[in-house]
Coordinates of C-alpha atoms and ligand atoms in Angstrom, one line a residue:
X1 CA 53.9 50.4 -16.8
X2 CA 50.9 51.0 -18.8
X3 CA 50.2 54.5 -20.5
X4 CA 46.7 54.7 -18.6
X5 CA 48.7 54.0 -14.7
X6 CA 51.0 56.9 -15.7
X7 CA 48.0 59.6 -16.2
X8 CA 48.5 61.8 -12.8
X9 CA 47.3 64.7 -12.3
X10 CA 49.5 67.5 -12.3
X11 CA 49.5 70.5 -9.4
X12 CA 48.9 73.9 -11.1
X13 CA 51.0 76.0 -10.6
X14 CA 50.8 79.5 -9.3
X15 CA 50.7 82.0 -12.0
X16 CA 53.2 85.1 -11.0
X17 CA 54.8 84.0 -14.6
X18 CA 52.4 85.6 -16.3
X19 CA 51.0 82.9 -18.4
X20 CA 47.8 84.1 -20.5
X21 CA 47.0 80.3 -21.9
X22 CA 44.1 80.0 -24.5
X23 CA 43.7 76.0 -25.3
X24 CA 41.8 76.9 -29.0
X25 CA 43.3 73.4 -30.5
X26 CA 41.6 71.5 -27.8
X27 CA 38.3 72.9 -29.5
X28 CA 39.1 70.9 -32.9
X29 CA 37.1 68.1 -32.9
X30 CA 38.9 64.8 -30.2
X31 CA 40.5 63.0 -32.5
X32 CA 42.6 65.7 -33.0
X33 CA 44.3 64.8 -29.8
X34 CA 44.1 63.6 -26.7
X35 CA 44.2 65.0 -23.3
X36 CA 47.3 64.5 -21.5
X37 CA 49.6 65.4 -18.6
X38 CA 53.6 65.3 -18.7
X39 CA 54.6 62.1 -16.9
X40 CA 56.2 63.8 -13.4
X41 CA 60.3 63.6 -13.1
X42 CA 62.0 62.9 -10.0
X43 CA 64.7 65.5 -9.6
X44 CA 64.0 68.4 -11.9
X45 CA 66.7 71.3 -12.3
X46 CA 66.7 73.7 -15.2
X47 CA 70.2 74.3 -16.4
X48 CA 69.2 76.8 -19.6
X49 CA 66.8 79.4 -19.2
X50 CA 66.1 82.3 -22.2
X51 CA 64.9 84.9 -20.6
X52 CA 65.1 87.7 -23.8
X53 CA 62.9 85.2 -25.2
X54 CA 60.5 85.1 -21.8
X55 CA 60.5 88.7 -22.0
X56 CA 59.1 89.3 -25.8
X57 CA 56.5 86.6 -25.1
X58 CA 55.4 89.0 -21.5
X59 CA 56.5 86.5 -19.0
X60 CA 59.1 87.0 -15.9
X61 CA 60.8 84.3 -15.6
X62 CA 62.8 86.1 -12.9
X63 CA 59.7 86.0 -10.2
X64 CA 60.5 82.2 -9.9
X65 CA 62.3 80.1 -7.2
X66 CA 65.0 77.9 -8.5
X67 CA 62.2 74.8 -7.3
X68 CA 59.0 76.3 -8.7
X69 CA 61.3 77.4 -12.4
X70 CA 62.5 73.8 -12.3
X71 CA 58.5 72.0 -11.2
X72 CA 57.2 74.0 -14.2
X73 CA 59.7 73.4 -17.0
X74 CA 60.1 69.8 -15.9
X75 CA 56.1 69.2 -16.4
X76 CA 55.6 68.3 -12.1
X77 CA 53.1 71.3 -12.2
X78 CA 51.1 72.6 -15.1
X79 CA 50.5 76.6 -15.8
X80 CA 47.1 77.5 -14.6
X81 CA 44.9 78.4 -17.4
X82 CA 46.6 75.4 -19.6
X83 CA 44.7 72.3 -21.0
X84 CA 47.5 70.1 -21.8
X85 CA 47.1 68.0 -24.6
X86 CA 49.0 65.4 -27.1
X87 CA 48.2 66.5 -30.6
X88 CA 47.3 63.2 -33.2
X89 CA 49.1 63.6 -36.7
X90 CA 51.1 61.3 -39.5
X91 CA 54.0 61.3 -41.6
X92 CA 55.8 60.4 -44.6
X93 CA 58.9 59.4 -43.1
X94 CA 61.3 59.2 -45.8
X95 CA 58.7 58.9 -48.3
X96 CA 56.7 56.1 -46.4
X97 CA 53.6 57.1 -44.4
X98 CA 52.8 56.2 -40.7
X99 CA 50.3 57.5 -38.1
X100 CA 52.6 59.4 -35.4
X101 CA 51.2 61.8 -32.9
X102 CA 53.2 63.4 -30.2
X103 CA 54.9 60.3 -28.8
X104 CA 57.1 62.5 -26.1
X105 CA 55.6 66.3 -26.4
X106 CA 53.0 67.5 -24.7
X107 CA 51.3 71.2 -26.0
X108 CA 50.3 73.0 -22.7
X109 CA 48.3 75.3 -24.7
X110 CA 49.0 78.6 -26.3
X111 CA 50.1 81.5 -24.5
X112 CA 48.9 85.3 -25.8
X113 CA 52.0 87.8 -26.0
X114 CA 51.3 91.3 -25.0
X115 CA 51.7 92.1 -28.4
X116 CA 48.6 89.3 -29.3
X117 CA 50.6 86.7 -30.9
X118 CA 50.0 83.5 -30.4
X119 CA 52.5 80.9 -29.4
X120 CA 52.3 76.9 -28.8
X121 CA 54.0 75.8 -25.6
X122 CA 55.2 72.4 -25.8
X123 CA 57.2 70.3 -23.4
X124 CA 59.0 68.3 -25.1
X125 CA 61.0 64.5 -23.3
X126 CA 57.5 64.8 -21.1
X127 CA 56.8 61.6 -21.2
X128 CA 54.8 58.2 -22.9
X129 CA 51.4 59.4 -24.7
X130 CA 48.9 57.4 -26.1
X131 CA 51.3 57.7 -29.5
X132 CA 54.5 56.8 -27.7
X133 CA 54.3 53.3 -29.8
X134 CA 57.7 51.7 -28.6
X135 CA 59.3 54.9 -27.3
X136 CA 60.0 56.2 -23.9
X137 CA 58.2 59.1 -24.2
X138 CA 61.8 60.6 -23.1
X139 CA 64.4 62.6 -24.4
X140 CA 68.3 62.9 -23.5
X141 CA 70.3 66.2 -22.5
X142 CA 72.4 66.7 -25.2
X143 CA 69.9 66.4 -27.9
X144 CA 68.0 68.7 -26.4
X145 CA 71.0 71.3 -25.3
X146 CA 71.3 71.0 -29.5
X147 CA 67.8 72.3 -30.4
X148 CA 68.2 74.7 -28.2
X149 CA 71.7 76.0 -29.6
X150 CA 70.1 75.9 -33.2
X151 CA 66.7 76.9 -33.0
X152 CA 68.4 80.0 -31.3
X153 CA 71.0 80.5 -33.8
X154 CA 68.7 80.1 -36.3
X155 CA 66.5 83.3 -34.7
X156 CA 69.4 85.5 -35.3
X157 CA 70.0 84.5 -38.7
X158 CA 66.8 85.7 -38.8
X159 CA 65.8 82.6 -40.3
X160 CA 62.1 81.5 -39.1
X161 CA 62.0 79.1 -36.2
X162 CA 60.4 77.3 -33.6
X163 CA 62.1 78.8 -30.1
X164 CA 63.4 77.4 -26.5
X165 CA 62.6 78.9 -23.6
X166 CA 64.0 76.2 -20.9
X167 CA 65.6 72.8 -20.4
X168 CA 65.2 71.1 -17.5
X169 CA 66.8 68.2 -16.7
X170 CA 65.4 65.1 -15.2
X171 CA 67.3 63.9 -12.3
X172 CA 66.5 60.7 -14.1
X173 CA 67.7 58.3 -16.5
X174 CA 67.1 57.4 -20.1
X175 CA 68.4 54.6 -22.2
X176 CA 69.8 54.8 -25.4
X177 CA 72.8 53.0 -26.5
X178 CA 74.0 53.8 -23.3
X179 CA 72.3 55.4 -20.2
X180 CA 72.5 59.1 -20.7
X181 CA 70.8 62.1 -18.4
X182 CA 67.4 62.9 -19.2
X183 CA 66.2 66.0 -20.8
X184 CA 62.8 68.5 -21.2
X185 CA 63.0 71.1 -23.8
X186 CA 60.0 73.9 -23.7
X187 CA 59.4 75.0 -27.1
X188 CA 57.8 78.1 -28.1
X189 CA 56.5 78.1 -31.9
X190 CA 54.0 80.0 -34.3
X191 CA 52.2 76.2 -33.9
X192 CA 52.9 72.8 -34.1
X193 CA 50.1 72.1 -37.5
X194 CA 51.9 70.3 -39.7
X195 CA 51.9 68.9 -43.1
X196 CA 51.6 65.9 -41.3
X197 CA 48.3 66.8 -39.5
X198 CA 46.6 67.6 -42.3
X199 CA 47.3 63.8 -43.8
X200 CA 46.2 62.7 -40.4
X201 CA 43.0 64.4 -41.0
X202 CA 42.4 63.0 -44.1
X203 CA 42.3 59.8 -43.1
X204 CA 40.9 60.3 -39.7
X205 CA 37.7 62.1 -40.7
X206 CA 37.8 62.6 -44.5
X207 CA 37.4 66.0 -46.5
X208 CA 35.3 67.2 -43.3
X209 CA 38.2 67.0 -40.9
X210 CA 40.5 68.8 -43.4
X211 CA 38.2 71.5 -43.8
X212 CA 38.1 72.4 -39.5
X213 CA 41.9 72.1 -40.0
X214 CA 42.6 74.2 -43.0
X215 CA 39.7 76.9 -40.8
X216 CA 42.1 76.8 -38.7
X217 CA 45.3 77.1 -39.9
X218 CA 43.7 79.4 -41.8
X219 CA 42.6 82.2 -38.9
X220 CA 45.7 81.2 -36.7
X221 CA 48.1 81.8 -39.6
X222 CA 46.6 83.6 -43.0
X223 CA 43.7 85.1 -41.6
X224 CA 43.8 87.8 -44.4
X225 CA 42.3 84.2 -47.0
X226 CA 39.6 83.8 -44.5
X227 CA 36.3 83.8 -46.2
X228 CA 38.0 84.7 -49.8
X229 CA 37.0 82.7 -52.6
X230 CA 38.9 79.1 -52.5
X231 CA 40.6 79.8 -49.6
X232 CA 42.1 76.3 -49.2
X233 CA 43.9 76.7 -52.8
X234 CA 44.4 79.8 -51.7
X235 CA 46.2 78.2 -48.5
X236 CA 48.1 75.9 -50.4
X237 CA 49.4 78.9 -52.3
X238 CA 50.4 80.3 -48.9
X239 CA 52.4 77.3 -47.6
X240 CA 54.0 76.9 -51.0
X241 CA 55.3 80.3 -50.7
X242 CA 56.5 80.3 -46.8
X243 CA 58.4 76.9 -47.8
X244 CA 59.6 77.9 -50.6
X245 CA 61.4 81.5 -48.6
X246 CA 62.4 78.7 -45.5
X247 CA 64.3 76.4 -47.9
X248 CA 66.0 79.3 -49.6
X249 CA 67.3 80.7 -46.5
X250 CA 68.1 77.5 -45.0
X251 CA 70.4 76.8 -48.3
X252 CA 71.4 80.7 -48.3
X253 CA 73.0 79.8 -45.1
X254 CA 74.3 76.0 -45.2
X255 CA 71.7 74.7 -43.2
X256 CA 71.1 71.6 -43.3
X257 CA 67.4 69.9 -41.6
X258 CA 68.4 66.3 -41.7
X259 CA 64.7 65.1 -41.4
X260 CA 62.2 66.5 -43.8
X261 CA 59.4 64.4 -43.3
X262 CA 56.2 65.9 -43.8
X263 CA 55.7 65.8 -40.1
X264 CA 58.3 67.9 -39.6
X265 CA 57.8 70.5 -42.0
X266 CA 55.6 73.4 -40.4
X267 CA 52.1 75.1 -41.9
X268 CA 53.6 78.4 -40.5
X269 CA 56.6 77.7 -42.4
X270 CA 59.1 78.3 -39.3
X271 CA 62.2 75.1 -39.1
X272 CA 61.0 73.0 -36.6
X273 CA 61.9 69.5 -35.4
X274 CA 66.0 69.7 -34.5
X275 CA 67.4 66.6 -35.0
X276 CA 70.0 65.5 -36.9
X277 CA 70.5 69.1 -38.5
X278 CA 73.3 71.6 -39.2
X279 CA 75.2 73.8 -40.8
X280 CA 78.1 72.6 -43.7
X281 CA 81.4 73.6 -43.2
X282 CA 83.4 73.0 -47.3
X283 CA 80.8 73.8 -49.9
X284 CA 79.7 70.7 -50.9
X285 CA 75.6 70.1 -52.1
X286 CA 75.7 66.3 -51.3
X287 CA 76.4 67.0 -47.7
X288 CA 74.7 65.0 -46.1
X289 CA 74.8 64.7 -42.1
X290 CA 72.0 62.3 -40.5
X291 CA 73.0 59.1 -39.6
X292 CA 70.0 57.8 -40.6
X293 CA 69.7 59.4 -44.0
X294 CA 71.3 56.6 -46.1
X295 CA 69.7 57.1 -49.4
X296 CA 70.7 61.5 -49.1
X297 CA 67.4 61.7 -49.9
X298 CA 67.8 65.4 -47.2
X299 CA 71.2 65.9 -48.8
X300 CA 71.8 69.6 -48.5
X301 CA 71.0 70.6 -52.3
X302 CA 67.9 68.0 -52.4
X303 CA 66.1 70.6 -50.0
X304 CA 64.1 72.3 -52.3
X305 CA 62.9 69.1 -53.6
X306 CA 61.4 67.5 -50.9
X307 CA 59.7 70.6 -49.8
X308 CA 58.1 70.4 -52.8
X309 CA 57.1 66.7 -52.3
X310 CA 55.9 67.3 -48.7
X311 CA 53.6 70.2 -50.5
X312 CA 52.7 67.6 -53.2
X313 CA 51.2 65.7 -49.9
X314 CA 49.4 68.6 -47.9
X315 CA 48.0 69.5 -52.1
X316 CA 46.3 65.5 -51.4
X317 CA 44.8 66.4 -48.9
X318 CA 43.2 69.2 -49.7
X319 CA 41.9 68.1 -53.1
X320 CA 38.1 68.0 -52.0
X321 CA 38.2 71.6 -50.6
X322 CA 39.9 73.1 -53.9
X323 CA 37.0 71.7 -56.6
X324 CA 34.0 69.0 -56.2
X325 CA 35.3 68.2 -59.4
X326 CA 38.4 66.3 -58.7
X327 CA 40.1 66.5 -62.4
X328 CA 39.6 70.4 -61.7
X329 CA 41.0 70.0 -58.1
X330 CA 43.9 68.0 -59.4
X331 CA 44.8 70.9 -62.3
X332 CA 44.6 73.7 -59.6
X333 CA 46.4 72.0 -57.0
X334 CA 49.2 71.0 -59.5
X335 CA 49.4 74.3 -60.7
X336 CA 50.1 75.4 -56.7
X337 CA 52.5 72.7 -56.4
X338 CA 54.4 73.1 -59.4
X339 CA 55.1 76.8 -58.8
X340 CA 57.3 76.0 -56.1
X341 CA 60.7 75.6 -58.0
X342 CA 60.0 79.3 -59.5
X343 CA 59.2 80.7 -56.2
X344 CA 62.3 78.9 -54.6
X345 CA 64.7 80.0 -57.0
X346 CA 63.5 83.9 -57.0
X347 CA 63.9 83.7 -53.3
X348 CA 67.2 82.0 -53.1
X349 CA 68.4 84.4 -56.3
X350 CA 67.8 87.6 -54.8
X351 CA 69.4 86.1 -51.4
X352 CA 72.5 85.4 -53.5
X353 CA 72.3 89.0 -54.9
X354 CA 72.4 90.2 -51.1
X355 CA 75.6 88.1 -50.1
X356 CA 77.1 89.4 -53.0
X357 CA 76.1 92.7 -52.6
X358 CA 74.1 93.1 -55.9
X359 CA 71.1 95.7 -55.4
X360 CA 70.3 95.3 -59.2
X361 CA 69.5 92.4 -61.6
X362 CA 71.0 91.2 -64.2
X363 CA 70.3 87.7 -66.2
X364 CA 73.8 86.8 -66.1
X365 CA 73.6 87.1 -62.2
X366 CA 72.7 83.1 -62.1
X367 CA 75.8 82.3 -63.9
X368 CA 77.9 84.5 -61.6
X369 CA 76.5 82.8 -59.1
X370 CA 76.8 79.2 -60.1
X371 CA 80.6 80.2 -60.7
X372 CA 81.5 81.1 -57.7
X373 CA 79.8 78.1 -56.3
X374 CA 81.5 75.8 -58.5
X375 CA 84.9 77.5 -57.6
X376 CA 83.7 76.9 -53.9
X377 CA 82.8 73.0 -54.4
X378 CA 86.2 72.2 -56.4
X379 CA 88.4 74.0 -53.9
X380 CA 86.3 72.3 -51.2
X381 CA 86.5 76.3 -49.7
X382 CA 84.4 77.2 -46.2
X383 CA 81.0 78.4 -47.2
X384 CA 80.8 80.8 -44.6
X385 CA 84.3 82.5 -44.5
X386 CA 84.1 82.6 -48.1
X387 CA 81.5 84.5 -48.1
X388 CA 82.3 86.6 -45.0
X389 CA 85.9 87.3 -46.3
X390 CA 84.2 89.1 -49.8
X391 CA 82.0 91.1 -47.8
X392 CA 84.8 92.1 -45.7
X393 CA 86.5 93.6 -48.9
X394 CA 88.9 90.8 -49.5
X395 CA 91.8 90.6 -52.3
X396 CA 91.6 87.7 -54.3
X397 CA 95.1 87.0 -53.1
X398 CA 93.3 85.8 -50.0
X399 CA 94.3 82.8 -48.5
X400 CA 90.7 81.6 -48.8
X401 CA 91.1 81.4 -52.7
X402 CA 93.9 79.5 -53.3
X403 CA 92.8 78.8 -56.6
X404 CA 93.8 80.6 -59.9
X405 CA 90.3 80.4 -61.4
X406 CA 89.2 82.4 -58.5
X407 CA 91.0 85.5 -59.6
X408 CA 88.6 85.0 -62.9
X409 CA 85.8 85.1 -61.3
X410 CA 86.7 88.2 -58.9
X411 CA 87.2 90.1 -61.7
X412 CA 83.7 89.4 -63.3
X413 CA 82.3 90.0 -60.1
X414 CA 84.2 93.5 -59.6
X415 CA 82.9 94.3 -63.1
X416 CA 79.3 93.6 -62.3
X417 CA 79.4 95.7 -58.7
X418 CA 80.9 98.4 -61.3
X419 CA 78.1 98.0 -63.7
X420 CA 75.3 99.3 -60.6
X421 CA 74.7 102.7 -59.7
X422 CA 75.6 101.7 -55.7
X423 CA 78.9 102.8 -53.6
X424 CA 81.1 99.7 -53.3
X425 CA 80.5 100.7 -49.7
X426 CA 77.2 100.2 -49.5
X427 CA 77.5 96.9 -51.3
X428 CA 79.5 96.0 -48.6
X429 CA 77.1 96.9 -46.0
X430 CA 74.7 95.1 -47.9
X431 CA 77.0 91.9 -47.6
X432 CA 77.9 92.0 -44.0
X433 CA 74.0 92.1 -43.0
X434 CA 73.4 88.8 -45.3
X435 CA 76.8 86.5 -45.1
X436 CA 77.1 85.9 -41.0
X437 CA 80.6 85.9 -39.9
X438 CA 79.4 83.3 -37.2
X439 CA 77.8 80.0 -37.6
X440 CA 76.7 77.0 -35.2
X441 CA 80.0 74.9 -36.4
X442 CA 79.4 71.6 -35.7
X443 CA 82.5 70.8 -34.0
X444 CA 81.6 73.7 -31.7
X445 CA 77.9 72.5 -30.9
X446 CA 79.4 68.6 -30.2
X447 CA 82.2 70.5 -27.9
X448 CA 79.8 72.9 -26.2
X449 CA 77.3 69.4 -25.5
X450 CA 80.0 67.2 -24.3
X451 CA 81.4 69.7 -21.3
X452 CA 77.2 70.3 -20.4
X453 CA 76.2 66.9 -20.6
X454 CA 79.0 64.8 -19.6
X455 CA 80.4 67.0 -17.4
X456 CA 78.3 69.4 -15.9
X457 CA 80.2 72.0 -17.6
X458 CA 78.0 75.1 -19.4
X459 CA 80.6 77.4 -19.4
X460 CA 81.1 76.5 -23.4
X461 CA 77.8 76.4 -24.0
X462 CA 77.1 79.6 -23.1
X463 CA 79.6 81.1 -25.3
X464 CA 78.9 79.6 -28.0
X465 CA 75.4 80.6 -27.6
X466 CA 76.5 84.2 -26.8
X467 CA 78.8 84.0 -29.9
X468 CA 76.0 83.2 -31.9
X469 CA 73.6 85.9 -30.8
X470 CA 75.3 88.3 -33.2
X471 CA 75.8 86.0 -36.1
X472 CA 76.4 89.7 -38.8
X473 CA 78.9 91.2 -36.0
X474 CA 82.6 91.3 -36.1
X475 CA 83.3 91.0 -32.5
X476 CA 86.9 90.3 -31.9
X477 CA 86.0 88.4 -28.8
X478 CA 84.3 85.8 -31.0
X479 CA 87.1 85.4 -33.7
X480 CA 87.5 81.5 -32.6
X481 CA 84.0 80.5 -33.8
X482 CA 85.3 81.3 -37.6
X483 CA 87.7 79.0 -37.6
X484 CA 86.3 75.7 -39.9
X485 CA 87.3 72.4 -37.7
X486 CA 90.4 71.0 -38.3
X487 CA 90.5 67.4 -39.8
X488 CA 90.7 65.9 -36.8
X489 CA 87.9 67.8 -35.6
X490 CA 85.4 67.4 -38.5
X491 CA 82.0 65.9 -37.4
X492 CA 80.8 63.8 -39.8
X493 CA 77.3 62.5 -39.0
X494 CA 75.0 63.6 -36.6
X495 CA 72.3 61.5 -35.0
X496 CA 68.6 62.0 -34.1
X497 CA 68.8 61.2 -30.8
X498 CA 65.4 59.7 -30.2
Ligands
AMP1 P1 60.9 63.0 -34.6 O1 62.0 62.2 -35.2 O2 61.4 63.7 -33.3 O3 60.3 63.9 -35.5 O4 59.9 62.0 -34.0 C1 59.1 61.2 -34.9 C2 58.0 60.6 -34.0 O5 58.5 59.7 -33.1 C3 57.1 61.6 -33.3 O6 55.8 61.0 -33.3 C4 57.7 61.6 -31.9 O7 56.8 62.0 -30.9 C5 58.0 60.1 -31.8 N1 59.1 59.9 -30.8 C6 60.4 60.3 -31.0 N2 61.1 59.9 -29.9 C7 60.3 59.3 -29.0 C8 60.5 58.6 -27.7 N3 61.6 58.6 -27.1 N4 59.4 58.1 -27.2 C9 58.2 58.1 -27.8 N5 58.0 58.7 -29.0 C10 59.0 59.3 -29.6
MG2 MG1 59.1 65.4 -35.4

């Protein structure tokens, strides 16, 4: 079927929702994106709905039928007041660059909270585009059941993040290896500008297109730079600085993204783009998950390092903005660029402090650190529980340090908590509101997507889910989501999904 047969025109939709859409992306200049409805599905049915989310962003989900809740999440009608669109960007996928452009997402516009924010709405499985190249334009259930379990467990970690508000399946079919249910995610994020759009703009329209982008990334994002001296340095400053916090809490907490291209890496700096991602089990910094990262070129500990390269492209791109002079440019850019690892470390530093209950600094604090880590890697010890089970007060007789050196290190770090002015108490406190007892366990996530989408069965799903809601409780009820997956049970690679 050809992309231009599939264009139908969607019904809108009644709007008792309480959609307020603006469509300011669709003022950007064309080649920006292209107009574009979700391909209609035959037998839509939502089967997750987030309504705390619907009710920060002022909608009531609640005012809909089963049919019209499944008709608008699906894409078979289209939100009054929204100006659907697919938006045009490129990528270095693992370091090589290709045009892209949403090939299955479709941004319905962006809805105004009650309290004035801003949010992209994007259905996402909706369907070929004009940048669909070989693809479907499809997505399958499980996949999408995953970014919904993640994207939401990331939100309580408090970690920033791109949001679901529905899935919907299909009532239709989509082939992969094998033929698997077909899936529509609605996302909710900050925006979907990426580094990737700005290369796309570069070599769209040149330093002109750049400049409307960075304008406006600029108001939607940092409006405080607008109209300050250099504000695109200035905005490379910004990005630097939102990465550089994102990495740190992503390798604060064992996450692991999986796909770091540059199209996947956020202006706003929120995660976006679940693919391949999660969280490590055994401390180990070569972890490395995706089944399509051979090289471990998004290894966990290699993190930091390709958020700097992705930031070494958006600095390209903005070159003729920063200086007409390009040797100047290049020095001022660099200069943005390079601060990154010093950023990244005081961020990821002063998170370590916090799980280890450190309210002062000291320059011995790294070493501390790195011990305890090294300890960690050797003993191939749970991340997580480790860290849980110290700011629950434990012994080092624990049974999660076996080893003898850990008793050396204990000891160090008794002496240092001694050395601060703070309660023991309160360094625990501290340590319980930074080292989650609860994390999306892999083994968990692949359990929870096999009963939903091989079996109809969200009962595990949504217990995970509610487990990880609370990620900094101890609730007793939840004690089963600790436990680190058995050998038998240990996931090993996760896959994309496309
Ligand atoms: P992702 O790996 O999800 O970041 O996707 C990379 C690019 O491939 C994006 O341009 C997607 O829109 C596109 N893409 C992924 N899956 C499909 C699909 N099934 N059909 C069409 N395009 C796709
Ligand atoms: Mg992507």
């Amino acid at each position: 079927m050809s992309y231009e047969s599939m264009k139908l025109d969607a019904q809108p939709a009644n709007n008792t929702v309480g959609w307020r859409f603006d469509n300011s992306y669709t003022r950007l200049p064309d080649y920006f994106y292209v107009p574009q409805n979700p391909v209609p599905v035959r037998a839509p049915q939502v089967v997750m709905l987030n309504h705390a989310l619907a009710e920060s962003l002022g909608l009531d989900l609640r005012a809909l039928s089963a049919a019209e809740a499944a008709a608008l999440f699906s894409g078979n009608t289209v939100p009054e007041g929204a100006r659907p669109i697919a938006q045009a960007y490129a990528g270095h996928q693992f370091g090589h660059f290709t045009m892209l452009g949403d090939g299955r997402a479709i941004l319905l516009g962006e809805h105004l909270a009650p309290t004035g924010e801003r949010f992209d709405i994007q259905l996402k499985g909706s369907g070929q585009t004009p940048f669909s190249r070989r693809g479907d334009g499809r997505a399958a259930l499980a996949p999408m059941l995953r970014e919904y379990i993640i994207s939401e467990a990331m939100h309580a970690l408090r970690i920033p993040t791109t949001r679901s508000l529905a899935v919907a399946t299909t009532g239709e079919q989509v082939a992969r290896e094998t033929l698997l249910p077909g899936a529509i995610l609605t996302r909710v994020a900050a925006s979907h500008i990426r580094i990737g759009t700005f290369e796309y703009a570069a070599r769209q329209g040149g330093a002109e297109a750049v400049r409307l982008l960075a304008d406006y990334a600029i108001q939607r994002h940092y409006p405080d730079l607008s109209g300050t001296e250099n504000c695109y340095l200035a905005l490379l400053h910004r990005v630097t600085e939102r990465q550089a916090a994102l990495v740190a809490r992503w390798l604060l907490t064992g996450f692991i993204h999986g796909v770091m291209n540059t199209d996947n890496m956020s202006i706003s700096g929120e995660t976006i783009d679940y693919g391949p991602c999660a969280f490590m089990d055994v401390y180990d910094p070569h972890t490395v998950f995706s089944s399509i990262d051979q090289s471990g070129r998004y290894r966990f500990s290699n993190q930091p390092l390709m958020a700097q390269w992705n930031l070494a492209r958006l600095a390209e791109t903005l070159l003729p903005l920063i200086d007409p002079v390009q040797e100047k440019a290049v020095t001022r850019a660099e200069e943005a660029v390079h601060a990154f690892p010093q950023i990244y470390q005081n961020h990821w530093i002063s998170g370590m402090r916090k799980k280890l209950g450190l309210f002062t600094e000291e320059d011995e604090d790294a070493q501390l650190i790195a011990a305890l880590l090294s300890c960690m890697y050797k003993n191939q010890t749970d991340y997580t529980n480790t860290f849980r089970a110290l700011a629950l007060g434990a012994l080092p007789n624990d049974t999660v340090f076996q080893a003898p050196e850990f008793a050396a290190w204990y000891a160090q770090w008794q002496a240092r908590l001694a050395r601060q002015p703070q309660s023991g108490e309160s360094a625990l406190r501290l340590m319980q509101t930074h080292n989650p007892a609860i994390i999306a366990r892999n083994h968990r996530v692949e359990e929870a997507l096999s009963a939903a989408a091989e079996h109809g069965d969200y009962t595990p799903l949504q217990q995970l889910l509610a487990a990880l809601a609370d990620p900094y409780a101890d609730a007793p009820e939840y004690d089963e989501y600790r436990t680190p997956p058995a050998p038998s049970e240990r996931v090993y690679q996760t896959f994309c999904g496309t």
